[in-house]
Amino acid sequence: MATVPRPKLMTTRRTPTQRYASYAIATLLICAALFGLLYNAGSLFAAFQGAFDESPDIAQLPHFFTAFYVMSTICIVCYISIIVASVGLCLGSATCARLLAMLLLFEVLYFFAIGAMWTLPNAGRGIGAATGIANGGLMAQFILLMPIWIPIAFAFLGLYRQNPVFADDGTLT
């Protein structure tokens, strides 16, 4: 039987500075995302236990629970995506660096969109009340200004580019 040669995967070669900086940034992102997951798990657990039902003010807010659950779901999806992309960044993927930058941009746009929804005549008060509870986990990223400096650091370090590895004979591996 003849063996079929496997295609070689193109990996990324990074300098030690790029490698250690990506490890540090990924670790920071993973810590912030884990904090966000813990925060959202706590607030969802409180909601399922009926902690919000005891407040007479929340009963008067239209669409509070819908807004709370939708925003919590969006935040949890963002946190899980950040963790997965951060692991990919540590493995040397330029695609994951671009994905992380887009996720951080999405979070900023999401936050402004939520703020704009506060002005809705019927649901605005409920959305405004749910914002702080559902999106509190994002505050670690915003306090550390991650959406500003991480994409700039990625560009400065050249983490958006794939640097292919060449074999000894000069061909791409």
CSV table of N, CA and C in Angstrom, one decimal:
chain,number,residue,atom,x,y,z
A,1,MET,N,0.8,-1.2,0.0
A,1,MET,CA,0.0,0.0,0.0
A,1,MET,C,0.9,1.2,0.0
A,2,ALA,N,0.5,2.1,-0.8
A,2,ALA,CA,1.2,3.4,-0.9
A,2,ALA,C,0.6,4.4,0.1
A,3,THR,N,1.5,5.1,0.8
A,3,THR,CA,1.0,6.1,1.7
A,3,THR,C,0.8,7.4,1.0
A,4,VAL,N,-0.2,8.0,1.4
A,4,VAL,CA,-0.5,9.3,0.8
A,4,VAL,C,0.1,10.4,1.7
A,5,PRO,N,0.9,11.3,1.1
A,5,PRO,CA,1.6,12.3,2.0
A,5,PRO,C,0.5,13.2,2.5
A,6,ARG,N,0.7,13.6,3.8
A,6,ARG,CA,-0.2,14.6,4.4
A,6,ARG,C,0.2,16.0,4.0
A,7,PRO,N,-0.8,16.8,3.8
A,7,PRO,CA,-0.4,18.2,3.5
A,7,PRO,C,0.1,18.8,4.8
A,8,LYS,N,1.2,19.6,4.7
A,8,LYS,CA,1.7,20.2,5.9
A,8,LYS,C,1.0,21.5,6.2
A,9,LEU,N,0.7,21.7,7.5
A,9,LEU,CA,0.0,22.9,7.9
A,9,LEU,C,0.9,24.0,8.0
A,10,MET,N,0.4,25.2,7.6
A,10,MET,CA,1.2,26.4,7.7
A,10,MET,C,1.0,26.9,9.1
A,11,THR,N,2.1,27.0,9.9
A,11,THR,CA,2.1,27.6,11.2
A,11,THR,C,2.7,28.9,11.2
A,12,THR,N,2.5,29.6,12.3
A,12,THR,CA,3.0,31.0,12.4
A,12,THR,C,4.3,31.0,13.3
A,13,ARG,N,5.3,31.6,12.8
A,13,ARG,CA,6.5,31.8,13.6
A,13,ARG,C,6.5,33.2,14.2
A,14,ARG,N,6.6,33.3,15.5
A,14,ARG,CA,6.5,34.6,16.1
A,14,ARG,C,7.8,34.8,16.8
A,15,THR,N,8.1,36.1,17.0
A,15,THR,CA,9.3,36.5,17.8
A,15,THR,C,9.0,36.2,19.2
A,16,PRO,N,10.0,36.2,20.1
A,16,PRO,CA,9.7,36.0,21.5
A,16,PRO,C,8.9,37.2,22.1
A,17,THR,N,9.1,38.4,21.6
A,17,THR,CA,8.3,39.5,22.1
A,17,THR,C,6.8,39.3,21.7
A,18,GLN,N,6.6,38.9,20.4
A,18,GLN,CA,5.2,38.7,20.0
A,18,GLN,C,4.6,37.6,20.8
A,19,ARG,N,5.3,36.5,21.0
A,19,ARG,CA,4.8,35.3,21.7
A,19,ARG,C,4.4,35.7,23.2
A,20,TYR,N,5.4,36.3,23.9
A,20,TYR,CA,5.1,36.6,25.3
A,20,TYR,C,4.0,37.7,25.5
A,21,ALA,N,4.0,38.7,24.5
A,21,ALA,CA,3.0,39.7,24.6
A,21,ALA,C,1.6,39.1,24.3
A,22,SER,N,1.5,38.2,23.4
A,22,SER,CA,0.2,37.5,23.1
A,22,SER,C,-0.2,36.7,24.3
A,23,TYR,N,0.7,36.0,25.0
A,23,TYR,CA,0.4,35.2,26.2
A,23,TYR,C,-0.1,36.2,27.3
A,24,ALA,N,0.5,37.3,27.5
A,24,ALA,CA,0.1,38.2,28.5
A,24,ALA,C,-1.3,38.8,28.2
A,25,ILE,N,-1.5,39.2,27.0
A,25,ILE,CA,-2.8,39.8,26.6
A,25,ILE,C,-3.9,38.8,26.7
A,26,ALA,N,-3.6,37.6,26.2
A,26,ALA,CA,-4.6,36.5,26.2
A,26,ALA,C,-5.0,36.1,27.7
A,27,THR,N,-4.0,36.1,28.6
A,27,THR,CA,-4.2,35.8,30.0
A,27,THR,C,-5.1,36.9,30.6
A,28,LEU,N,-4.8,38.1,30.3
A,28,LEU,CA,-5.6,39.2,30.8
A,28,LEU,C,-7.1,39.2,30.3
A,29,LEU,N,-7.2,38.9,29.0
A,29,LEU,CA,-8.5,38.7,28.4
A,29,LEU,C,-9.3,37.6,29.0
A,30,ILE,N,-8.6,36.4,29.2
A,30,ILE,CA,-9.3,35.3,29.8
A,30,ILE,C,-9.7,35.6,31.2
A,31,CYS,N,-8.9,36.3,32.0
A,31,CYS,CA,-9.3,36.6,33.3
A,31,CYS,C,-10.5,37.5,33.3
A,32,ALA,N,-10.5,38.5,32.5
A,32,ALA,CA,-11.7,39.4,32.4
A,32,ALA,C,-12.9,38.7,31.9
A,33,ALA,N,-12.8,37.8,31.0
A,33,ALA,CA,-13.9,37.0,30.5
A,33,ALA,C,-14.4,36.1,31.6
A,34,LEU,N,-13.5,35.4,32.4
A,34,LEU,CA,-14.0,34.6,33.5
A,34,LEU,C,-14.7,35.4,34.5
A,35,PHE,N,-14.2,36.6,34.8
A,35,PHE,CA,-14.9,37.5,35.8
A,35,PHE,C,-16.3,37.8,35.3
A,36,GLY,N,-16.4,38.1,34.0
A,36,GLY,CA,-17.7,38.4,33.4
A,36,GLY,C,-18.6,37.2,33.5
A,37,LEU,N,-18.1,36.0,33.2
A,37,LEU,CA,-18.9,34.8,33.3
A,37,LEU,C,-19.4,34.6,34.8
A,38,LEU,N,-18.5,34.8,35.7
A,38,LEU,CA,-18.9,34.6,37.1
A,38,LEU,C,-20.0,35.6,37.5
A,39,TYR,N,-19.8,36.9,37.0
A,39,TYR,CA,-20.8,37.9,37.3
A,39,TYR,C,-22.1,37.6,36.7
A,40,ASN,N,-22.2,37.2,35.5
A,40,ASN,CA,-23.4,36.8,34.8
A,40,ASN,C,-24.0,35.6,35.4
A,41,ALA,N,-23.2,34.6,35.8
A,41,ALA,CA,-23.8,33.4,36.5
A,41,ALA,C,-24.4,33.8,37.8
A,42,GLY,N,-23.8,34.7,38.5
A,42,GLY,CA,-24.4,35.1,39.8
A,42,GLY,C,-25.7,35.9,39.6
A,43,SER,N,-25.8,36.8,38.6
A,43,SER,CA,-27.0,37.5,38.4
A,43,SER,C,-28.1,36.7,37.8
A,44,LEU,N,-27.7,35.7,36.9
A,44,LEU,CA,-28.8,34.8,36.4
A,44,LEU,C,-29.3,33.9,37.5
A,45,PHE,N,-28.4,33.4,38.4
A,45,PHE,CA,-28.8,32.6,39.5
A,45,PHE,C,-29.8,33.4,40.4
A,46,ALA,N,-29.4,34.6,40.6
A,46,ALA,CA,-30.3,35.4,41.5
A,46,ALA,C,-31.7,35.6,40.8
A,47,ALA,N,-31.7,35.8,39.5
A,47,ALA,CA,-32.9,36.0,38.8
A,47,ALA,C,-33.8,34.7,38.8
A,48,PHE,N,-33.1,33.5,38.6
A,48,PHE,CA,-33.9,32.3,38.7
A,48,PHE,C,-34.4,32.0,40.1
A,49,GLN,N,-33.7,32.5,41.1
A,49,GLN,CA,-34.2,32.3,42.5
A,49,GLN,C,-35.3,33.2,42.9
A,50,GLY,N,-35.6,34.2,42.0
A,50,GLY,CA,-36.7,35.1,42.3
A,50,GLY,C,-36.3,36.4,43.0
A,51,ALA,N,-35.0,36.7,43.0
A,51,ALA,CA,-34.5,37.9,43.7
A,51,ALA,C,-35.1,39.2,43.2
A,52,PHE,N,-35.3,39.2,41.9
A,52,PHE,CA,-35.9,40.4,41.2
A,52,PHE,C,-37.4,40.5,41.4
A,53,ASP,N,-38.0,39.4,41.7
A,53,ASP,CA,-39.5,39.4,41.9
A,53,ASP,C,-39.9,40.1,43.1
A,54,GLU,N,-39.0,40.2,44.1
A,54,GLU,CA,-39.4,40.8,45.4
A,54,GLU,C,-39.4,42.3,45.3
A,55,SER,N,-38.8,42.9,44.3
A,55,SER,CA,-38.8,44.3,44.1
A,55,SER,C,-40.1,44.8,43.4
A,56,PRO,N,-40.8,45.7,44.1
A,56,PRO,CA,-42.0,46.3,43.5
A,56,PRO,C,-41.7,47.2,42.3
A,57,ASP,N,-40.6,47.8,42.3
A,57,ASP,CA,-40.2,48.6,41.1
A,57,ASP,C,-40.0,47.9,39.8
A,58,ILE,N,-39.4,46.7,39.9
A,58,ILE,CA,-39.1,45.9,38.7
A,58,ILE,C,-40.4,45.4,38.1
A,59,ALA,N,-41.4,45.1,38.9
A,59,ALA,CA,-42.7,44.7,38.3
A,59,ALA,C,-43.3,45.8,37.5
A,60,GLN,N,-43.0,47.0,37.7
A,60,GLN,CA,-43.6,48.1,37.0
A,60,GLN,C,-42.7,48.5,35.7
A,61,LEU,N,-41.6,47.9,35.6
A,61,LEU,CA,-40.7,48.1,34.4
A,61,LEU,C,-41.1,47.2,33.2
A,62,PRO,N,-41.5,47.8,32.1
A,62,PRO,CA,-41.8,47.0,31.0
A,62,PRO,C,-40.6,46.3,30.3
A,63,HIS,N,-40.7,45.1,30.0
A,63,HIS,CA,-39.7,44.3,29.3
A,63,HIS,C,-38.4,44.1,30.1
A,64,PHE,N,-38.4,44.3,31.4
A,64,PHE,CA,-37.2,44.1,32.1
A,64,PHE,C,-36.5,42.8,32.0
A,65,PHE,N,-37.3,41.7,32.2
A,65,PHE,CA,-36.8,40.4,32.2
A,65,PHE,C,-36.4,40.0,30.8
A,66,THR,N,-37.1,40.4,29.8
A,66,THR,CA,-36.7,40.1,28.4
A,66,THR,C,-35.3,40.7,28.1
A,67,ALA,N,-35.2,42.0,28.4
A,67,ALA,CA,-34.0,42.7,28.2
A,67,ALA,C,-32.8,42.1,29.0
A,68,PHE,N,-33.1,41.7,30.2
A,68,PHE,CA,-32.1,41.1,31.1
A,68,PHE,C,-31.6,39.8,30.5
A,69,TYR,N,-32.4,38.9,30.1
A,69,TYR,CA,-32.0,37.6,29.6
A,69,TYR,C,-31.3,37.7,28.2
A,70,VAL,N,-31.8,38.6,27.4
A,70,VAL,CA,-31.2,38.8,26.1
A,70,VAL,C,-29.8,39.4,26.2
A,71,MET,N,-29.6,40.4,27.1
A,71,MET,CA,-28.3,41.0,27.3
A,71,MET,C,-27.4,40.1,28.0
A,72,SER,N,-27.8,39.3,28.9
A,72,SER,CA,-27.0,38.3,29.6
A,72,SER,C,-26.5,37.2,28.6
A,73,THR,N,-27.4,36.8,27.7
A,73,THR,CA,-27.0,35.8,26.7
A,73,THR,C,-25.9,36.4,25.8
A,74,ILE,N,-26.1,37.6,25.3
A,74,ILE,CA,-25.1,38.3,24.5
A,74,ILE,C,-23.8,38.4,25.2
A,75,CYS,N,-23.8,38.8,26.4
A,75,CYS,CA,-22.5,38.9,27.2
A,75,CYS,C,-21.8,37.5,27.4
A,76,ILE,N,-22.6,36.5,27.7
A,76,ILE,CA,-22.0,35.2,27.9
A,76,ILE,C,-21.4,34.7,26.6
A,77,VAL,N,-22.1,34.9,25.4
A,77,VAL,CA,-21.5,34.5,24.1
A,77,VAL,C,-20.2,35.2,23.9
A,78,CYS,N,-20.2,36.5,24.2
A,78,CYS,CA,-18.9,37.3,24.0
A,78,CYS,C,-17.8,36.8,24.9
A,79,TYR,N,-18.1,36.4,26.2
A,79,TYR,CA,-17.1,35.9,27.1
A,79,TYR,C,-16.5,34.6,26.6
A,80,ILE,N,-17.4,33.7,26.2
A,80,ILE,CA,-16.9,32.4,25.7
A,80,ILE,C,-16.1,32.6,24.4
A,81,SER,N,-16.5,33.5,23.5
A,81,SER,CA,-15.8,33.7,22.3
A,81,SER,C,-14.4,34.3,22.6
A,82,ILE,N,-14.4,35.2,23.6
A,82,ILE,CA,-13.1,35.8,24.0
A,82,ILE,C,-12.1,34.7,24.5
A,83,ILE,N,-12.7,33.8,25.3
A,83,ILE,CA,-11.8,32.7,25.9
A,83,ILE,C,-11.3,31.8,24.7
A,84,VAL,N,-12.1,31.4,23.8
A,84,VAL,CA,-11.7,30.6,22.7
A,84,VAL,C,-10.7,31.3,21.8
A,85,ALA,N,-11.0,32.5,21.5
A,85,ALA,CA,-10.1,33.3,20.6
A,85,ALA,C,-8.7,33.6,21.3
A,86,SER,N,-8.8,33.8,22.6
A,86,SER,CA,-7.5,34.0,23.4
A,86,SER,C,-6.6,32.8,23.4
A,87,VAL,N,-7.2,31.6,23.5
A,87,VAL,CA,-6.5,30.4,23.4
A,87,VAL,C,-5.9,30.3,22.0
A,88,GLY,N,-6.6,30.6,21.0
A,88,GLY,CA,-6.1,30.6,19.6
A,88,GLY,C,-5.0,31.6,19.4
A,89,LEU,N,-5.1,32.7,20.1
A,89,LEU,CA,-4.0,33.7,20.0
A,89,LEU,C,-2.7,33.2,20.6
A,90,CYS,N,-2.8,32.4,21.7
A,90,CYS,CA,-1.7,31.8,22.3
A,90,CYS,C,-1.0,30.8,21.4
A,91,LEU,N,-1.9,30.1,20.6
A,91,LEU,CA,-1.4,29.1,19.7
A,91,LEU,C,-0.8,29.7,18.4
A,92,GLY,N,-0.9,31.1,18.2
A,92,GLY,CA,-0.2,31.7,17.1
A,92,GLY,C,-1.1,32.1,16.0
A,93,SER,N,-2.4,32.1,16.2
A,93,SER,CA,-3.4,32.4,15.1
A,93,SER,C,-3.6,33.9,14.9
A,94,ALA,N,-3.3,34.4,13.7
A,94,ALA,CA,-3.5,35.8,13.4
A,94,ALA,C,-5.0,36.0,13.2
A,95,THR,N,-5.8,35.0,12.8
A,95,THR,CA,-7.2,35.1,12.7
A,95,THR,C,-7.8,35.3,14.0
A,96,CYS,N,-7.3,34.7,15.0
A,96,CYS,CA,-7.9,34.9,16.4
A,96,CYS,C,-7.6,36.3,16.9
A,97,ALA,N,-6.4,36.9,16.5
A,97,ALA,CA,-6.1,38.2,16.9
A,97,ALA,C,-7.1,39.2,16.3
A,98,ARG,N,-7.4,38.9,15.0
A,98,ARG,CA,-8.4,39.8,14.3
A,98,ARG,C,-9.8,39.6,14.9
A,99,LEU,N,-10.1,38.3,15.3
A,99,LEU,CA,-11.4,38.0,15.9
A,99,LEU,C,-11.6,38.7,17.3
A,100,LEU,N,-10.5,38.7,18.0
A,100,LEU,CA,-10.5,39.4,19.3
A,100,LEU,C,-10.7,40.9,19.2
A,101,ALA,N,-10.1,41.5,18.2
A,101,ALA,CA,-10.3,42.9,17.9
A,101,ALA,C,-11.7,43.2,17.5
A,102,MET,N,-12.3,42.3,16.7
A,102,MET,CA,-13.7,42.5,16.3
A,102,MET,C,-14.6,42.3,17.4
A,103,LEU,N,-14.3,41.4,18.3
A,103,LEU,CA,-15.2,41.2,19.5
A,103,LEU,C,-15.2,42.4,20.4
A,104,LEU,N,-14.0,43.0,20.6
A,104,LEU,CA,-13.9,44.1,21.5
A,104,LEU,C,-14.7,45.3,20.8
A,105,LEU,N,-14.6,45.5,19.5
A,105,LEU,CA,-15.3,46.5,18.8
A,105,LEU,C,-16.8,46.3,18.9
A,106,PHE,N,-17.2,45.0,18.8
A,106,PHE,CA,-18.6,44.7,18.9
A,106,PHE,C,-19.1,45.0,20.3
A,107,GLU,N,-18.3,44.8,21.3
A,107,GLU,CA,-18.8,45.1,22.7
A,107,GLU,C,-19.0,46.6,22.9
A,108,VAL,N,-18.1,47.4,22.3
A,108,VAL,CA,-18.3,48.8,22.4
A,108,VAL,C,-19.5,49.3,21.7
A,109,LEU,N,-19.7,48.8,20.4
A,109,LEU,CA,-20.9,49.2,19.7
A,109,LEU,C,-22.2,48.7,20.4
A,110,TYR,N,-22.1,47.5,20.9
A,110,TYR,CA,-23.2,46.9,21.7
A,110,TYR,C,-23.6,47.8,22.9
A,111,PHE,N,-22.6,48.3,23.6
A,111,PHE,CA,-22.8,49.1,24.7
A,111,PHE,C,-23.5,50.5,24.3
A,112,PHE,N,-23.1,51.1,23.2
A,112,PHE,CA,-23.7,52.3,22.7
A,112,PHE,C,-25.1,52.0,22.2
A,113,ALA,N,-25.3,50.9,21.6
A,113,ALA,CA,-26.7,50.5,21.1
A,113,ALA,C,-27.6,50.3,22.3
A,114,ILE,N,-27.2,49.7,23.4
A,114,ILE,CA,-28.0,49.6,24.6
A,114,ILE,C,-28.3,50.9,25.1
A,115,GLY,N,-27.3,51.8,25.2
A,115,GLY,CA,-27.6,53.2,25.7
A,115,GLY,C,-28.6,53.9,24.8
A,116,ALA,N,-28.6,53.7,23.5
A,116,ALA,CA,-29.6,54.3,22.7
A,116,ALA,C,-31.0,53.8,22.9
A,117,MET,N,-31.0,52.5,23.3
A,117,MET,CA,-32.3,51.9,23.5
A,117,MET,C,-33.0,52.4,24.8
A,118,TRP,N,-32.3,53.0,25.6
A,118,TRP,CA,-32.9,53.6,26.8
A,118,TRP,C,-33.9,54.7,26.5
A,119,THR,N,-33.8,55.2,25.3
A,119,THR,CA,-34.7,56.3,24.9
A,119,THR,C,-36.0,55.8,24.3
A,120,LEU,N,-36.1,54.5,24.1
A,120,LEU,CA,-37.4,54.0,23.6
A,120,LEU,C,-38.5,54.3,24.5
A,121,PRO,N,-39.6,54.7,24.0
A,121,PRO,CA,-40.7,55.2,24.9
A,121,PRO,C,-41.3,54.1,25.8
A,122,ASN,N,-41.5,52.9,25.3
A,122,ASN,CA,-42.2,51.9,26.2
A,122,ASN,C,-41.2,51.1,26.9
A,123,ALA,N,-40.2,50.5,26.2
A,123,ALA,CA,-39.3,49.6,26.9
A,123,ALA,C,-38.0,50.2,27.4
A,124,GLY,N,-37.8,51.4,27.2
A,124,GLY,CA,-36.5,52.1,27.6
A,124,GLY,C,-36.2,52.0,29.1
A,125,ARG,N,-37.2,52.2,29.9
A,125,ARG,CA,-37.0,52.1,31.4
A,125,ARG,C,-36.6,50.7,31.8
A,126,GLY,N,-37.2,49.7,31.2
A,126,GLY,CA,-36.9,48.3,31.6
A,126,GLY,C,-35.5,47.9,31.1
A,127,ILE,N,-35.2,48.4,29.9
A,127,ILE,CA,-33.8,48.1,29.3
A,127,ILE,C,-32.8,48.8,30.1
A,128,GLY,N,-33.0,50.1,30.5
A,128,GLY,CA,-32.1,50.8,31.4
A,128,GLY,C,-31.8,50.1,32.7
A,129,ALA,N,-32.9,49.6,33.3
A,129,ALA,CA,-32.7,48.9,34.6
A,129,ALA,C,-32.0,47.6,34.4
A,130,ALA,N,-32.2,46.9,33.4
A,130,ALA,CA,-31.6,45.6,33.1
A,130,ALA,C,-30.1,45.8,32.7
A,131,THR,N,-29.7,46.9,32.2
A,131,THR,CA,-28.4,47.1,31.6
A,131,THR,C,-27.3,46.9,32.7
A,132,GLY,N,-27.5,47.5,33.8
A,132,GLY,CA,-26.5,47.4,34.9
A,132,GLY,C,-26.3,46.0,35.4
A,133,ILE,N,-27.4,45.3,35.5
A,133,ILE,CA,-27.4,43.9,36.1
A,133,ILE,C,-26.8,43.0,35.1
A,134,ALA,N,-27.2,43.1,33.8
A,134,ALA,CA,-26.8,42.1,32.8
A,134,ALA,C,-25.4,42.4,32.2
A,135,ASN,N,-25.0,43.6,32.2
A,135,ASN,CA,-23.7,44.0,31.5
A,135,ASN,C,-22.6,44.3,32.5
A,136,GLY,N,-22.8,44.1,33.8
A,136,GLY,CA,-21.8,44.5,34.7
A,136,GLY,C,-20.5,43.7,34.6
A,137,GLY,N,-20.6,42.5,34.0
A,137,GLY,CA,-19.3,41.8,33.8
A,137,GLY,C,-18.4,42.4,32.7
A,138,LEU,N,-19.0,43.2,31.9
A,138,LEU,CA,-18.1,43.9,30.9
A,138,LEU,C,-17.3,45.0,31.5
A,139,MET,N,-17.6,45.4,32.7
A,139,MET,CA,-16.9,46.5,33.2
A,139,MET,C,-15.4,46.3,33.5
A,140,ALA,N,-15.0,45.0,33.7
A,140,ALA,CA,-13.6,44.8,33.9
A,140,ALA,C,-12.8,45.1,32.6
A,141,GLN,N,-13.4,44.8,31.5
A,141,GLN,CA,-12.8,45.1,30.2
A,141,GLN,C,-12.8,46.6,29.9
A,142,PHE,N,-13.8,47.3,30.3
A,142,PHE,CA,-13.9,48.7,30.0
A,142,PHE,C,-13.1,49.6,31.0
A,143,ILE,N,-13.0,49.1,32.3
A,143,ILE,CA,-12.2,49.8,33.2
A,143,ILE,C,-10.7,49.8,32.8
A,144,LEU,N,-10.3,48.6,32.3
A,144,LEU,CA,-8.9,48.4,31.9
A,144,LEU,C,-8.7,49.0,30.4
A,145,LEU,N,-9.7,49.6,29.8
A,145,LEU,CA,-9.7,50.2,28.5
A,145,LEU,C,-9.2,49.2,27.4
A,146,MET,N,-9.6,47.9,27.6
A,146,MET,CA,-9.1,46.9,26.7
A,146,MET,C,-9.6,47.1,25.2
A,147,PRO,N,-10.8,47.6,25.0
A,147,PRO,CA,-11.2,47.8,23.6
A,147,PRO,C,-10.4,48.9,22.9
A,148,ILE,N,-9.6,49.7,23.6
A,148,ILE,CA,-8.8,50.7,23.0
A,148,ILE,C,-7.4,50.2,22.8
A,149,TRP,N,-6.8,49.7,23.8
A,149,TRP,CA,-5.3,49.4,23.7
A,149,TRP,C,-5.0,48.1,23.1
A,150,ILE,N,-5.9,47.1,23.2
A,150,ILE,CA,-5.6,45.7,22.7
A,150,ILE,C,-5.5,45.7,21.2
A,151,PRO,N,-6.5,46.3,20.4
A,151,PRO,CA,-6.3,46.3,19.0
A,151,PRO,C,-5.0,47.1,18.5
A,152,ILE,N,-4.7,48.1,19.2
A,152,ILE,CA,-3.5,48.9,18.9
A,152,ILE,C,-2.3,48.1,19.2
A,153,ALA,N,-2.3,47.4,20.3
A,153,ALA,CA,-1.1,46.5,20.6
A,153,ALA,C,-0.9,45.4,19.6
A,154,PHE,N,-2.0,44.8,19.2
A,154,PHE,CA,-2.0,43.8,18.2
A,154,PHE,C,-1.3,44.3,16.9
A,155,ALA,N,-1.8,45.5,16.5
A,155,ALA,CA,-1.2,46.1,15.3
A,155,ALA,C,0.3,46.4,15.4
A,156,PHE,N,0.6,47.0,16.6
A,156,PHE,CA,2.0,47.4,16.9
A,156,PHE,C,2.9,46.1,16.9
A,157,LEU,N,2.4,45.0,17.5
A,157,LEU,CA,3.2,43.8,17.6
A,157,LEU,C,3.2,43.0,16.3
A,158,GLY,N,2.3,43.3,15.4
A,158,GLY,CA,2.2,42.6,14.1
A,158,GLY,C,1.5,41.2,14.3
A,159,LEU,N,0.6,41.2,15.2
A,159,LEU,CA,-0.1,39.9,15.5
A,159,LEU,C,-1.3,39.7,14.5
A,160,TYR,N,-1.6,40.7,13.7
A,160,TYR,CA,-2.7,40.5,12.7
A,160,TYR,C,-2.1,39.8,11.4
A,161,ARG,N,-0.8,39.7,11.3
A,161,ARG,CA,-0.2,39.1,10.1
A,161,ARG,C,0.1,37.7,10.3
A,162,GLN,N,0.0,36.8,9.3
A,162,GLN,CA,0.5,35.5,9.4
A,162,GLN,C,1.9,35.5,8.9
A,163,ASN,N,2.8,35.0,9.7
A,163,ASN,CA,4.2,34.9,9.3
A,163,ASN,C,4.5,33.4,9.0
A,164,PRO,N,4.4,33.0,7.8
A,164,PRO,CA,4.6,31.6,7.5
A,164,PRO,C,6.0,31.1,7.8
A,165,VAL,N,6.0,29.8,8.1
A,165,VAL,CA,7.3,29.1,8.5
A,165,VAL,C,7.8,28.5,7.2
A,166,PHE,N,9.0,28.7,6.9
A,166,PHE,CA,9.7,28.1,5.7
A,166,PHE,C,10.5,26.9,6.1
A,167,ALA,N,10.5,25.9,5.2
A,167,ALA,CA,11.3,24.7,5.5
A,167,ALA,C,12.8,25.1,5.1
A,168,ASP,N,13.7,24.1,5.4
A,168,ASP,CA,15.1,24.4,5.2
A,168,ASP,C,15.4,24.6,3.7
A,169,ASP,N,14.6,24.0,2.8
A,169,ASP,CA,14.8,24.1,1.4
A,169,ASP,C,14.2,25.4,0.8
A,170,GLY,N,13.6,26.2,1.6
A,170,GLY,CA,13.0,27.5,1.1
A,170,GLY,C,11.5,27.4,0.7
A,171,THR,N,10.9,26.2,0.9
A,171,THR,CA,9.5,26.1,0.5
A,171,THR,C,8.7,26.3,1.8
A,172,LEU,N,7.4,26.7,1.5
A,172,LEU,CA,6.5,26.9,2.6
A,172,LEU,C,6.1,25.5,3.2
A,173,THR,N,6.1,25.4,4.5
A,173,THR,CA,5.7,24.2,5.1
A,173,THR,C,4.3,24.3,5.6
